[in-house]
Amino acid sequence: MLRIFVMVFVMVFVSGCVDKEEERKQEQKKVLKQMMNQKYDHRSLEQRIKDSEEQEKQKRKTQ
């Protein structure tokens, strides 16, 4: 009986460690995606600023 309990405990412990490792890998992937998105968003933000400035110029011309 004690053997079975110890085996189950070890299996749960090992599976918990594996799950934590998977979570770390997923977290690293999320961070990398966020970094890539920030670079892309930074460029698109610059473009958005330019576009909004052009729109303001157009509005001034029409008024």
PDB file of C-alpha atoms in Angstrom:
ATOM      1  CA  MET A   1       0.000   0.000   0.000  1.00  0.00           C
ATOM      2  CA  LEU A   2       2.805   2.387   0.898  1.00  0.00           C
ATOM      3  CA  ARG A   3       4.582   1.511  -2.340  1.00  0.00           C
ATOM      4  CA  ILE A   4       1.544   2.442  -4.426  1.00  0.00           C
ATOM      5  CA  PHE A   5       1.159   5.716  -2.541  1.00  0.00           C
ATOM      6  CA  VAL A   6       4.840   6.575  -3.101  1.00  0.00           C
ATOM      7  CA  MET A   7       4.628   5.688  -6.804  1.00  0.00           C
ATOM      8  CA  VAL A   8       1.526   7.839  -7.285  1.00  0.00           C
ATOM      9  CA  PHE A   9       3.149  10.704  -5.386  1.00  0.00           C
ATOM     10  CA  VAL A  10       6.294  10.510  -7.539  1.00  0.00           C
ATOM     11  CA  MET A  11       4.248  10.369 -10.756  1.00  0.00           C
ATOM     12  CA  VAL A  12       2.215  13.438  -9.733  1.00  0.00           C
ATOM     13  CA  PHE A  13       5.369  15.308  -8.712  1.00  0.00           C
ATOM     14  CA  VAL A  14       7.144  14.504 -11.998  1.00  0.00           C
ATOM     15  CA  SER A  15       4.120  15.440 -14.092  1.00  0.00           C
ATOM     16  CA  GLY A  16       3.900  18.719 -12.167  1.00  0.00           C
ATOM     17  CA  CYS A  17       7.522  19.489 -13.000  1.00  0.00           C
ATOM     18  CA  VAL A  18       6.903  18.702 -16.665  1.00  0.00           C
ATOM     19  CA  ASP A  19       3.853  20.990 -16.651  1.00  0.00           C
ATOM     20  CA  LYS A  20       5.913  23.802 -15.140  1.00  0.00           C
ATOM     21  CA  GLU A  21       8.544  23.359 -17.856  1.00  0.00           C
ATOM     22  CA  GLU A  22       5.835  23.533 -20.528  1.00  0.00           C
ATOM     23  CA  GLU A  23       4.445  26.679 -18.884  1.00  0.00           C
ATOM     24  CA  ARG A  24       7.913  28.260 -18.972  1.00  0.00           C
ATOM     25  CA  LYS A  25       8.252  27.462 -22.670  1.00  0.00           C
ATOM     26  CA  GLN A  26       4.811  28.910 -23.388  1.00  0.00           C
ATOM     27  CA  GLU A  27       5.704  32.038 -21.384  1.00  0.00           C
ATOM     28  CA  GLN A  28       8.918  32.454 -23.375  1.00  0.00           C
ATOM     29  CA  LYS A  29       6.966  32.155 -26.629  1.00  0.00           C
ATOM     30  CA  LYS A  30       4.481  34.789 -25.412  1.00  0.00           C
ATOM     31  CA  VAL A  31       7.314  37.165 -24.491  1.00  0.00           C
ATOM     32  CA  LEU A  32       8.960  36.699 -27.876  1.00  0.00           C
ATOM     33  CA  LYS A  33       5.652  37.317 -29.653  1.00  0.00           C
ATOM     34  CA  GLN A  34       5.073  40.462 -27.585  1.00  0.00           C
ATOM     35  CA  MET A  35       8.548  41.737 -28.436  1.00  0.00           C
ATOM     36  CA  MET A  36       7.970  41.106 -32.135  1.00  0.00           C
ATOM     37  CA  ASN A  37       4.556  42.763 -31.956  1.00  0.00           C
ATOM     38  CA  GLN A  38       6.008  45.791 -30.185  1.00  0.00           C
ATOM     39  CA  LYS A  39       8.504  46.278 -33.012  1.00  0.00           C
ATOM     40  CA  TYR A  40       5.734  45.983 -35.565  1.00  0.00           C
ATOM     41  CA  ASP A  41       3.399  48.210 -33.554  1.00  0.00           C
ATOM     42  CA  HIS A  42       6.158  50.768 -33.184  1.00  0.00           C
ATOM     43  CA  ARG A  43       6.484  51.024 -36.969  1.00  0.00           C
ATOM     44  CA  SER A  44       2.754  51.105 -37.474  1.00  0.00           C
ATOM     45  CA  LEU A  45       2.470  53.756 -34.746  1.00  0.00           C
ATOM     46  CA  GLU A  46       4.891  55.975 -36.655  1.00  0.00           C
ATOM     47  CA  GLN A  47       2.859  55.381 -39.783  1.00  0.00           C
ATOM     48  CA  ARG A  48      -0.371  56.186 -37.940  1.00  0.00           C
ATOM     49  CA  ILE A  49       1.120  59.468 -36.701  1.00  0.00           C
ATOM     50  CA  LYS A  50       2.134  60.408 -40.243  1.00  0.00           C
ATOM     51  CA  ASP A  51      -1.288  59.477 -41.562  1.00  0.00           C
ATOM     52  CA  SER A  52      -3.072  61.500 -38.882  1.00  0.00           C
ATOM     53  CA  GLU A  53      -0.839  64.513 -39.649  1.00  0.00           C
ATOM     54  CA  GLU A  54      -1.693  64.195 -43.342  1.00  0.00           C
ATOM     55  CA  GLN A  55      -5.391  64.005 -42.504  1.00  0.00           C
ATOM     56  CA  GLU A  56      -5.125  67.168 -40.413  1.00  0.00           C
ATOM     57  CA  LYS A  57      -3.398  68.926 -43.317  1.00  0.00           C
ATOM     58  CA  GLN A  58      -6.168  67.813 -45.649  1.00  0.00           C
ATOM     59  CA  LYS A  59      -8.819  69.089 -43.228  1.00  0.00           C
ATOM     60  CA  ARG A  60      -7.062  72.467 -43.008  1.00  0.00           C
ATOM     61  CA  LYS A  61      -6.905  72.702 -46.806  1.00  0.00           C
ATOM     62  CA  THR A  62     -10.608  71.989 -47.187  1.00  0.00           C
ATOM     63  CA  GLN A  63     -11.535  74.537 -44.516  1.00  0.00           C
TER      64      GLN A  63
END
